[in-house]
PDB file of C-alpha atoms and ligand atoms in Angstrom:
ATOM      1  CA  MET A   1     113.566  94.646 117.937  1.00 43.00           C
ATOM      2  CA  SER A   2     111.318  93.772 120.544  1.00 46.00           C
ATOM      3  CA  GLY A   3     111.404  89.865 122.089  1.00 48.00           C
ATOM      4  CA  GLN A   4     107.823  89.562 120.762  1.00 50.00           C
ATOM      5  CA  SER A   5     108.527  90.908 117.148  1.00 54.00           C
ATOM      6  CA  SER A   6     111.699  89.021 117.099  1.00 57.00           C
ATOM      7  CA  LEU A   7     109.559  85.597 118.193  1.00 55.00           C
ATOM      8  CA  GLU A   8     107.226  86.577 115.761  1.00 58.00           C
ATOM      9  CA  SER A   9     110.110  86.997 112.852  1.00 59.00           C
ATOM     10  CA  LEU A  10     111.204  83.655 113.762  1.00 59.00           C
ATOM     11  CA  THR A  11     108.350  81.788 113.696  1.00 59.00           C
ATOM     12  CA  LEU A  12     107.525  83.501 110.095  1.00 57.00           C
ATOM     13  CA  GLN A  13     111.258  82.567 108.705  1.00 61.00           C
ATOM     14  CA  THR A  14     110.662  79.132 110.100  1.00 62.00           C
ATOM     15  CA  LEU A  15     107.234  78.554 108.130  1.00 60.00           C
ATOM     16  CA  ALA A  16     108.938  79.838 104.919  1.00 61.00           C
ATOM     17  CA  LEU A  17     111.862  77.251 105.605  1.00 60.00           C
ATOM     18  CA  SER A  18     109.243  74.644 106.259  1.00 66.00           C
ATOM     19  CA  LYS A  19     107.774  75.113 102.685  1.00 62.00           C
ATOM     20  CA  GLU A  20     111.307  74.860 101.583  1.00 61.00           C
ATOM     21  CA  VAL A  21     111.712  71.436 103.029  1.00 64.00           C
ATOM     22  CA  LEU A  22     108.597  70.024 101.846  1.00 62.00           C
ATOM     23  CA  ARG A  23     108.976  71.601  98.539  1.00 63.00           C
ATOM     24  CA  GLY A  24     112.790  69.928  98.669  1.00 60.00           C
ATOM     25  CA  MET A  25     110.690  66.616  99.734  1.00 59.00           C
ATOM     26  CA  ARG A  26     108.234  66.430  97.121  1.00 56.00           C
ATOM     27  CA  ASP A  27     111.429  66.914  94.320  1.00 56.00           C
ATOM     28  CA  LEU A  28     112.438  63.767  95.694  1.00 53.00           C
ATOM     29  CA  VAL A  29     109.445  62.017  94.501  1.00 50.00           C
ATOM     30  CA  PHE A  30     108.605  63.861  91.186  1.00 49.00           C
ATOM     31  CA  PRO A  31     111.668  65.152  89.254  1.00 52.00           C
ATOM     32  CA  ARG A  32     111.557  68.918  88.884  1.00 75.00           C
ATOM     33  CA  ASP A  33     110.552  70.798  85.948  1.00 86.00           C
ATOM     34  CA  CYS A  34     111.698  74.445  85.241  1.00 88.00           C
ATOM     35  CA  LEU A  35     109.296  76.858  87.054  1.00 85.00           C
ATOM     36  CA  VAL A  36     109.353  79.365  84.030  1.00 86.00           C
ATOM     37  CA  THR A  37     109.289  76.796  80.861  1.00 86.00           C
ATOM     38  CA  GLY A  38     107.697  73.401  82.575  1.00 86.00           C
ATOM     39  CA  ILE A  39     110.496  71.403  80.524  1.00 83.00           C
ATOM     40  CA  GLY A  40     112.836  69.322  82.283  1.00 82.00           C
ATOM     41  CA  LEU A  41     115.992  70.773  83.832  1.00 81.00           C
ATOM     42  CA  ASP A  42     119.457  70.944  82.618  1.00 78.00           C
ATOM     43  CA  GLU A  43     122.196  69.754  84.604  1.00 76.00           C
ATOM     44  CA  ASP A  44     123.970  73.290  84.812  1.00 74.00           C
ATOM     45  CA  GLY A  45     123.554  74.107  88.660  1.00 77.00           C
ATOM     46  CA  HIS A  46     120.238  75.979  88.668  1.00 86.00           C
ATOM     47  CA  HIS A  47     117.895  74.014  90.721  1.00 87.00           C
ATOM     48  CA  TYR A  48     114.339  75.400  89.236  1.00 88.00           C
ATOM     49  CA  LEU A  49     115.648  76.974  85.749  1.00 90.00           C
ATOM     50  CA  SER A  50     116.407  75.274  82.305  1.00 88.00           C
ATOM     51  CA  GLY A  51     118.610  76.512  80.003  1.00 88.00           C
ATOM     52  CA  GLU A  52     116.142  77.974  78.051  1.00 89.00           C
ATOM     53  CA  ALA A  53     114.522  80.267  81.000  1.00 90.00           C
ATOM     54  CA  VAL A  54     118.227  80.971  82.224  1.00 90.00           C
ATOM     55  CA  ARG A  55     118.868  82.698  78.857  1.00 92.00           C
ATOM     56  CA  ASN A  56     116.050  84.527  79.248  1.00 92.00           C
ATOM     57  CA  LEU A  57     117.351  86.211  82.588  1.00 94.00           C
ATOM     58  CA  TYR A  58     119.025  89.573  82.057  1.00 94.00           C
ATOM     59  CA  PRO A  59     121.546  90.495  84.797  1.00 96.00           C
ATOM     60  CA  ILE A  60     122.603  93.755  85.058  1.00 95.00           C
ATOM     61  CA  ARG A  61     126.308  94.923  84.416  1.00 93.00           C
ATOM     62  CA  SER A  62     128.119  98.234  83.761  1.00 90.00           C
ATOM     63  CA  PRO A  63     127.128 100.587  82.142  1.00 90.00           C
ATOM     64  CA  HIS A  64     123.765 101.232  84.030  1.00 92.00           C
ATOM     65  CA  CYS A  65     122.137 104.033  85.909  1.00 92.00           C
ATOM     66  CA  GLN A  66     124.191 105.123  89.177  1.00 92.00           C
ATOM     67  CA  THR A  67     120.898 106.018  91.133  1.00 94.00           C
ATOM     68  CA  CYS A  68     118.510 103.140  90.381  1.00 94.00           C
ATOM     69  CA  GLY A  69     120.908 100.932  88.541  1.00 94.00           C
ATOM     70  CA  PHE A  70     119.045 100.391  85.205  1.00 93.00           C
ATOM     71  CA  PRO A  71     121.326  99.430  82.624  1.00 91.00           C
ATOM     72  CA  PHE A  72     122.237 101.577  79.509  1.00 87.00           C
ATOM     73  CA  PHE A  73     122.140  99.403  76.402  1.00 77.00           C
ATOM     74  CA  GLY A  74     124.468 100.188  73.459  1.00 67.00           C
ATOM     75  CA  GLU A  75     127.695 102.603  73.626  1.00 59.00           C
ATOM     76  CA  LEU A  76     127.294 105.091  76.344  1.00 56.00           C
ATOM     77  CA  ILE A  77     128.405 108.657  74.858  1.00 56.00           C
ATOM     78  CA  GLY A  78     128.507 111.297  77.909  1.00 58.00           C
ATOM     79  CA  THR A  79     126.206 111.256  80.890  1.00 63.00           C
ATOM     80  CA  ARG A  80     122.788 109.665  79.996  1.00 65.00           C
ATOM     81  CA  GLU A  81     119.386 110.246  81.994  1.00 73.00           C
ATOM     82  CA  CYS A  82     117.976 107.774  83.172  1.00 85.00           C
ATOM     83  CA  PRO A  83     114.079 107.475  82.278  1.00 83.00           C
ATOM     84  CA  HIS A  84     113.067 106.141  85.788  1.00 85.00           C
ATOM     85  CA  CYS A  85     115.195 108.603  87.738  1.00 88.00           C
ATOM     86  CA  ILE A  86     114.131 112.021  85.930  1.00 82.00           C
ATOM     87  CA  GLU A  87     111.589 112.831  88.790  1.00 82.00           C
ATOM     88  CA  LEU A  88     112.752 110.994  91.685  1.00 87.00           C
ATOM     89  CA  ASP A  89     114.426 113.273  94.188  1.00 88.00           C
ATOM     90  CA  PRO A  90     116.553 110.599  95.794  1.00 93.00           C
ATOM     91  CA  ASP A  91     117.359 110.505  99.457  1.00 94.00           C
ATOM     92  CA  PHE A  92     119.747 107.765  99.007  1.00 96.00           C
ATOM     93  CA  GLU A  93     122.894 107.797  97.109  1.00 96.00           C
ATOM     94  CA  GLN A  94     123.576 104.799  94.615  1.00 96.00           C
ATOM     95  CA  GLY A  95     121.218 102.027  93.542  1.00 97.00           C
ATOM     96  CA  ARG A  96     121.981  99.024  92.044  1.00 97.00           C
ATOM     97  CA  SER A  97     119.901  95.636  90.720  1.00 97.00           C
ATOM     98  CA  LEU A  98     120.829  92.363  90.227  1.00 97.00           C
ATOM     99  CA  LEU A  99     118.334  91.319  87.109  1.00 96.00           C
ATOM    100  CA  LEU A 100     115.846  92.990  84.899  1.00 96.00           C
ATOM    101  CA  ALA A 101     112.343  92.365  85.933  1.00 95.00           C
ATOM    102  CA  ARG A 102     111.435  90.801  82.678  1.00 94.00           C
ATOM    103  CA  ASP A 103     110.770  87.005  81.576  1.00 94.00           C
ATOM    104  CA  THR A 104     112.499  84.691  84.045  1.00 94.00           C
ATOM    105  CA  GLY A 105     113.390  87.817  86.360  1.00 95.00           C
ATOM    106  CA  ARG A 106     109.543  88.350  86.334  1.00 95.00           C
ATOM    107  CA  ALA A 107     108.495  84.804  87.353  1.00 94.00           C
ATOM    108  CA  LEU A 108     111.247  84.510  90.271  1.00 93.00           C
ATOM    109  CA  ILE A 109     109.815  87.390  91.757  1.00 93.00           C
ATOM    110  CA  HIS A 110     106.287  86.159  91.173  1.00 92.00           C
ATOM    111  CA  GLU A 111     107.076  83.012  92.327  1.00 91.00           C
ATOM    112  CA  LEU A 112     108.963  84.140  95.550  1.00 90.00           C
ATOM    113  CA  LYS A 113     106.457  86.948  96.447  1.00 88.00           C
ATOM    114  CA  TYR A 114     103.167  85.020  95.287  1.00 86.00           C
ATOM    115  CA  ARG A 115     103.530  81.588  95.532  1.00 84.00           C
ATOM    116  CA  GLY A 116     105.228  81.618  98.620  1.00 81.00           C
ATOM    117  CA  GLY A 117     108.481  80.061  96.888  1.00 81.00           C
ATOM    118  CA  ALA A 118     111.540  80.862  99.110  1.00 86.00           C
ATOM    119  CA  TYR A 119     113.032  77.842  97.062  1.00 87.00           C
ATOM    120  CA  VAL A 120     113.914  80.005  94.231  1.00 91.00           C
ATOM    121  CA  LEU A 121     116.357  81.985  96.961  1.00 94.00           C
ATOM    122  CA  SER A 122     118.953  78.645  95.827  1.00 92.00           C
ATOM    123  CA  ASP A 123     118.877  79.943  91.972  1.00 93.00           C
ATOM    124  CA  ILE A 124     118.914  83.889  93.098  1.00 95.00           C
ATOM    125  CA  GLN A 125     121.982  82.918  94.869  1.00 95.00           C
ATOM    126  CA  ARG A 126     123.442  81.296  91.593  1.00 93.00           C
ATOM    127  CA  ILE A 127     122.892  84.365  89.615  1.00 94.00           C
ATOM    128  CA  LEU A 128     124.446  86.230  92.531  1.00 96.00           C
ATOM    129  CA  ALA A 129     127.636  84.480  91.517  1.00 94.00           C
ATOM    130  CA  ASP A 130     127.624  85.223  88.004  1.00 93.00           C
ATOM    131  CA  VAL A 131     127.105  89.075  89.151  1.00 96.00           C
ATOM    132  CA  PRO A 132     130.436  90.131  91.031  1.00 96.00           C
ATOM    133  CA  GLU A 133     129.676  93.942  90.592  1.00 96.00           C
ATOM    134  CA  PHE A 134     126.311  93.302  92.619  1.00 97.00           C
ATOM    135  CA  ARG A 135     128.142  91.800  95.570  1.00 97.00           C
ATOM    136  CA  THR A 136     131.010  93.962  95.431  1.00 97.00           C
ATOM    137  CA  PHE A 137     128.296  96.716  95.796  1.00 97.00           C
ATOM    138  CA  LEU A 138     127.082  95.513  99.045  1.00 98.00           C
ATOM    139  CA  GLU A 139     130.357  94.643 100.797  1.00 98.00           C
ATOM    140  CA  GLY A 140     130.651  95.803 104.045  1.00 97.00           C
ATOM    141  CA  ALA A 141     127.257  97.474 104.377  1.00 98.00           C
ATOM    142  CA  THR A 142     124.582  96.675 106.925  1.00 98.00           C
ATOM    143  CA  LEU A 143     121.290  95.595 104.882  1.00 98.00           C
ATOM    144  CA  ILE A 144     118.004  96.645 105.862  1.00 98.00           C
ATOM    145  CA  PRO A 145     115.268  94.935 104.622  1.00 98.00           C
ATOM    146  CA  VAL A 146     111.960  97.212 103.237  1.00 97.00           C
ATOM    147  CA  PRO A 147     109.529  96.206 105.810  1.00 97.00           C
ATOM    148  CA  LEU A 148     105.885  94.736 105.079  1.00 93.00           C
ATOM    149  CA  HIS A 149     103.263  95.771 107.470  1.00 91.00           C
ATOM    150  CA  ARG A 150     102.447  93.298 110.241  1.00 90.00           C
ATOM    151  CA  LYS A 151      99.116  92.342 108.743  1.00 90.00           C
ATOM    152  CA  ARG A 152     100.337  91.693 105.442  1.00 89.00           C
ATOM    153  CA  GLN A 153     103.514  89.782 106.808  1.00 91.00           C
ATOM    154  CA  ARG A 154     101.211  87.499 108.608  1.00 90.00           C
ATOM    155  CA  LYS A 155      99.349  86.906 105.441  1.00 89.00           C
ATOM    156  CA  ARG A 156     102.210  86.158 103.196  1.00 89.00           C
ATOM    157  CA  GLY A 157     104.088  84.020 106.158  1.00 90.00           C
ATOM    158  CA  PHE A 158     107.286  86.071 105.457  1.00 92.00           C
ATOM    159  CA  ASN A 159     109.068  89.384 104.331  1.00 95.00           C
ATOM    160  CA  GLN A 160     110.691  88.434 101.071  1.00 95.00           C
ATOM    161  CA  SER A 161     112.935  91.351 101.366  1.00 97.00           C
ATOM    162  CA  LEU A 162     114.454  90.029 104.237  1.00 97.00           C
ATOM    163  CA  LEU A 163     114.872  86.651 102.820  1.00 96.00           C
ATOM    164  CA  LEU A 164     116.820  88.380 100.106  1.00 97.00           C
ATOM    165  CA  ALA A 165     118.923  90.696 102.555  1.00 98.00           C
ATOM    166  CA  GLU A 166     119.777  87.477 104.462  1.00 97.00           C
ATOM    167  CA  LEU A 167     120.758  85.719 100.959  1.00 97.00           C
ATOM    168  CA  PHE A 168     122.764  88.566  99.987  1.00 98.00           C
ATOM    169  CA  ALA A 169     124.336  89.008 103.544  1.00 98.00           C
ATOM    170  CA  ARG A 170     125.594  84.927 103.636  1.00 97.00           C
ATOM    171  CA  GLU A 171     127.123  85.727  99.928  1.00 96.00           C
ATOM    172  CA  VAL A 172     129.111  88.777 100.404  1.00 96.00           C
ATOM    173  CA  ASN A 173     131.720  89.936 102.314  1.00 93.00           C
ATOM    174  CA  GLU A 174     131.481  91.548 105.452  1.00 95.00           C
ATOM    175  CA  ALA A 175     127.813  92.299 105.139  1.00 97.00           C
ATOM    176  CA  SER A 176     125.169  91.831 107.800  1.00 98.00           C
ATOM    177  CA  VAL A 177     121.254  92.193 108.055  1.00 98.00           C
ATOM    178  CA  ALA A 178     119.504  94.665 110.429  1.00 98.00           C
ATOM    179  CA  ASN A 179     115.888  94.524 110.274  1.00 97.00           C
ATOM    180  CA  ILE A 180     115.346  97.765 112.311  1.00 97.00           C
ATOM    181  CA  LEU A 181     112.244  99.518 109.801  1.00 98.00           C
ATOM    182  CA  CYS A 182     108.785  98.853 110.524  1.00 96.00           C
ATOM    183  CA  ARG A 183     105.501  99.962 108.287  1.00 94.00           C
ATOM    184  CA  THR A 184     103.487 101.863 110.362  1.00 92.00           C
ATOM    185  CA  ARG A 185     100.597 101.867 107.826  1.00 84.00           C
ATOM    186  CA  ASN A 186      98.853  98.998 105.736  1.00 83.00           C
ATOM    187  CA  THR A 187      99.535 101.036 102.228  1.00 74.00           C
ATOM    188  CA  SER A 188      97.498  99.662  99.189  1.00 69.00           C
ATOM    189  CA  SER A 189      99.644  97.626  96.650  1.00 73.00           C
ATOM    190  CA  GLN A 190     101.856 100.084  94.349  1.00 71.00           C
ATOM    191  CA  THR A 191     101.201  97.651  91.073  1.00 72.00           C
ATOM    192  CA  ARG A 192      98.241  99.755  89.839  1.00 71.00           C
ATOM    193  CA  LEU A 193      99.471 103.598  90.801  1.00 72.00           C
ATOM    194  CA  LYS A 194     101.096 106.349  88.747  1.00 77.00           C
ATOM    195  CA  ARG A 195     104.216 107.379  89.771  1.00 74.00           C
ATOM    196  CA  ARG A 196     103.144 110.590  91.993  1.00 74.00           C
ATOM    197  CA  GLU A 197     100.363 108.278  93.479  1.00 77.00           C
ATOM    198  CA  ARG A 198     102.980 105.902  94.632  1.00 77.00           C
ATOM    199  CA  HIS A 199     105.269 108.506  96.336  1.00 76.00           C
ATOM    200  CA  ASN A 200     102.227 109.935  98.396  1.00 79.00           C
ATOM    201  CA  ASN A 201     101.030 106.225  99.031  1.00 79.00           C
ATOM    202  CA  VAL A 202     104.456 105.719 100.703  1.00 82.00           C
ATOM    203  CA  LYS A 203     104.844 109.028 102.332  1.00 83.00           C
ATOM    204  CA  ASN A 204     105.062 108.411 106.149  1.00 85.00           C
ATOM    205  CA  ALA A 205     104.444 104.781 105.762  1.00 91.00           C
ATOM    206  CA  PHE A 206     107.581 103.890 107.607  1.00 96.00           C
ATOM    207  CA  ALA A 207     109.572 104.302 110.905  1.00 96.00           C
ATOM    208  CA  LEU A 208     112.256 103.000 112.916  1.00 97.00           C
ATOM    209  CA  ARG A 209     111.472 100.068 115.183  1.00 96.00           C
ATOM    210  CA  ARG A 210     111.371 100.770 118.932  1.00 94.00           C
ATOM    211  CA  GLY A 211     115.090 100.527 120.163  1.00 94.00           C
ATOM    212  CA  ALA A 212     116.629 100.574 116.639  1.00 96.00           C
ATOM    213  CA  ILE A 213     120.016 102.503 116.609  1.00 93.00           C
ATOM    214  CA  ILE A 214     121.170 104.531 113.606  1.00 96.00           C
ATOM    215  CA  ASP A 215     125.147 104.690 113.378  1.00 97.00           C
ATOM    216  CA  SER A 216     126.282 107.812 111.230  1.00 96.00           C
ATOM    217  CA  GLY A 217     129.808 105.841 110.253  1.00 96.00           C
ATOM    218  CA  ILE A 218     128.000 102.733 108.791  1.00 96.00           C
ATOM    219  CA  ARG A 219     127.028 102.496 105.461  1.00 98.00           C
ATOM    220  CA  TYR A 220     123.463 101.033 105.020  1.00 98.00           C
ATOM    221  CA  VAL A 221     121.959  99.908 101.872  1.00 98.00           C
ATOM    222  CA  LEU A 222     118.333  99.449 101.940  1.00 98.00           C
ATOM    223  CA  ILE A 223     117.322  95.894 100.169  1.00 98.00           C
ATOM    224  CA  ASP A 224     113.725  95.555  98.445  1.00 97.00           C
ATOM    225  CA  ASP A 225     112.611  92.903  95.795  1.00 96.00           C
ATOM    226  CA  VAL A 226     111.874  95.187  92.844  1.00 95.00           C
ATOM    227  CA  PHE A 227     112.735  98.954  91.745  1.00 95.00           C
ATOM    228  CA  THR A 228     109.938 100.272  90.140  1.00 90.00           C
ATOM    229  CA  THR A 229     110.015 104.509  90.539  1.00 89.00           C
ATOM    230  CA  GLY A 230     112.080 104.344  93.852  1.00 92.00           C
ATOM    231  CA  ALA A 231     108.897 105.684  95.977  1.00 92.00           C
ATOM    232  CA  THR A 232     109.318 103.094  98.719  1.00 94.00           C
ATOM    233  CA  LEU A 233     112.948 103.017  98.847  1.00 96.00           C
ATOM    234  CA  ASN A 234     112.935 106.514  99.143  1.00 95.00           C
ATOM    235  CA  ALA A 235     110.402 106.857 101.757  1.00 95.00           C
ATOM    236  CA  CYS A 236     112.590 104.406 103.726  1.00 97.00           C
ATOM    237  CA  SER A 237     115.829 106.341 103.171  1.00 97.00           C
ATOM    238  CA  LYS A 238     114.051 109.426 104.681  1.00 96.00           C
ATOM    239  CA  VAL A 239     113.341 107.600 107.738  1.00 97.00           C
ATOM    240  CA  LEU A 240     117.166 106.595 108.016  1.00 97.00           C
ATOM    241  CA  ARG A 241     118.676 109.963 106.806  1.00 97.00           C
ATOM    242  CA  SER A 242     116.127 111.484 109.819  1.00 96.00           C
ATOM    243  CA  ALA A 243     117.602 109.489 112.466  1.00 96.00           C
ATOM    244  CA  GLY A 244     121.015 110.624 111.410  1.00 97.00           C
ATOM    245  CA  ALA A 245     122.377 108.037 109.006  1.00 97.00           C
ATOM    246  CA  GLY A 246     125.316 108.861 106.694  1.00 96.00           C
ATOM    247  CA  GLN A 247     125.369 106.814 103.750  1.00 97.00           C
ATOM    248  CA  ILE A 248     122.299 105.299 102.487  1.00 98.00           C
ATOM    249  CA  ASP A 249     122.408 103.081  99.232  1.00 98.00           C
ATOM    250  CA  VAL A 250     119.572 100.959  98.089  1.00 98.00           C
ATOM    251  CA  ALA A 251     119.804  97.261  95.997  1.00 98.00           C
ATOM    252  CA  THR A 252     116.910  95.283  94.542  1.00 98.00           C
ATOM    253  CA  LEU A 253     116.799  91.976  93.218  1.00 97.00           C
ATOM    254  CA  ALA A 254     115.290  93.209  90.182  1.00 97.00           C
ATOM    255  CA  HIS A 255     114.316  96.466  88.153  1.00 95.00           C
ATOM    256  CA  GLY A 256     110.951  96.937  86.787  1.00 87.00           C
TER     257      GLY A 256
HETATM  258 ZN1   ZN B 301     117.947 105.520  86.986  1.00 77.27          ZN
END
């Protein structure tokens, strides 16, 4: 990472942190309500989620698709084809998600991404504590956040994938963060695009940062907020693969 981008990243992280501190100060004056239901909070260890919101969280546990982490409901008989991975020709090996992007999971992402709600990381940390198999998946890995284009990052003030990677690295044994990818094209939002369009939209949109080194003996896990079609994670995997990476896996906060 160059000195200037390192400084820029530091400044952006500081800004995100300042919002968190301000939120904390406001909470001292006004009692908090659940960010999903708006009702008062229970004393169950969650900072911003009521018991009702927690009941509408869907942490993902086995059995699930090995490629994208989507849960298989009911009894698993033989191998089951995952609807999310049928057309995906993954350049990564395995994928996991912590939650389904439904109900409370969707609200957490929305708060984190679009409302600058870095404070929800404290509840994501709490959820992470309840899903040991997700933590085990990240153990010993070098976590690489999916980058935002610098213009979008400047507008948002932070990269949510970097914040998630840093949280995961703090909570998992022997994991570290390497912020070594950059976005070379400011691609349009994937939200309204169909599967094929998503792949074309992010094709060749990523590169290694100048001076970044890939070690073929390291296990890398790409980190993003949501897995939808896998297009973005696949495009990032291709960059790592062509730079000589050996094992590449992916992990996201939620599966959409
Ligand atoms: Zn899948």
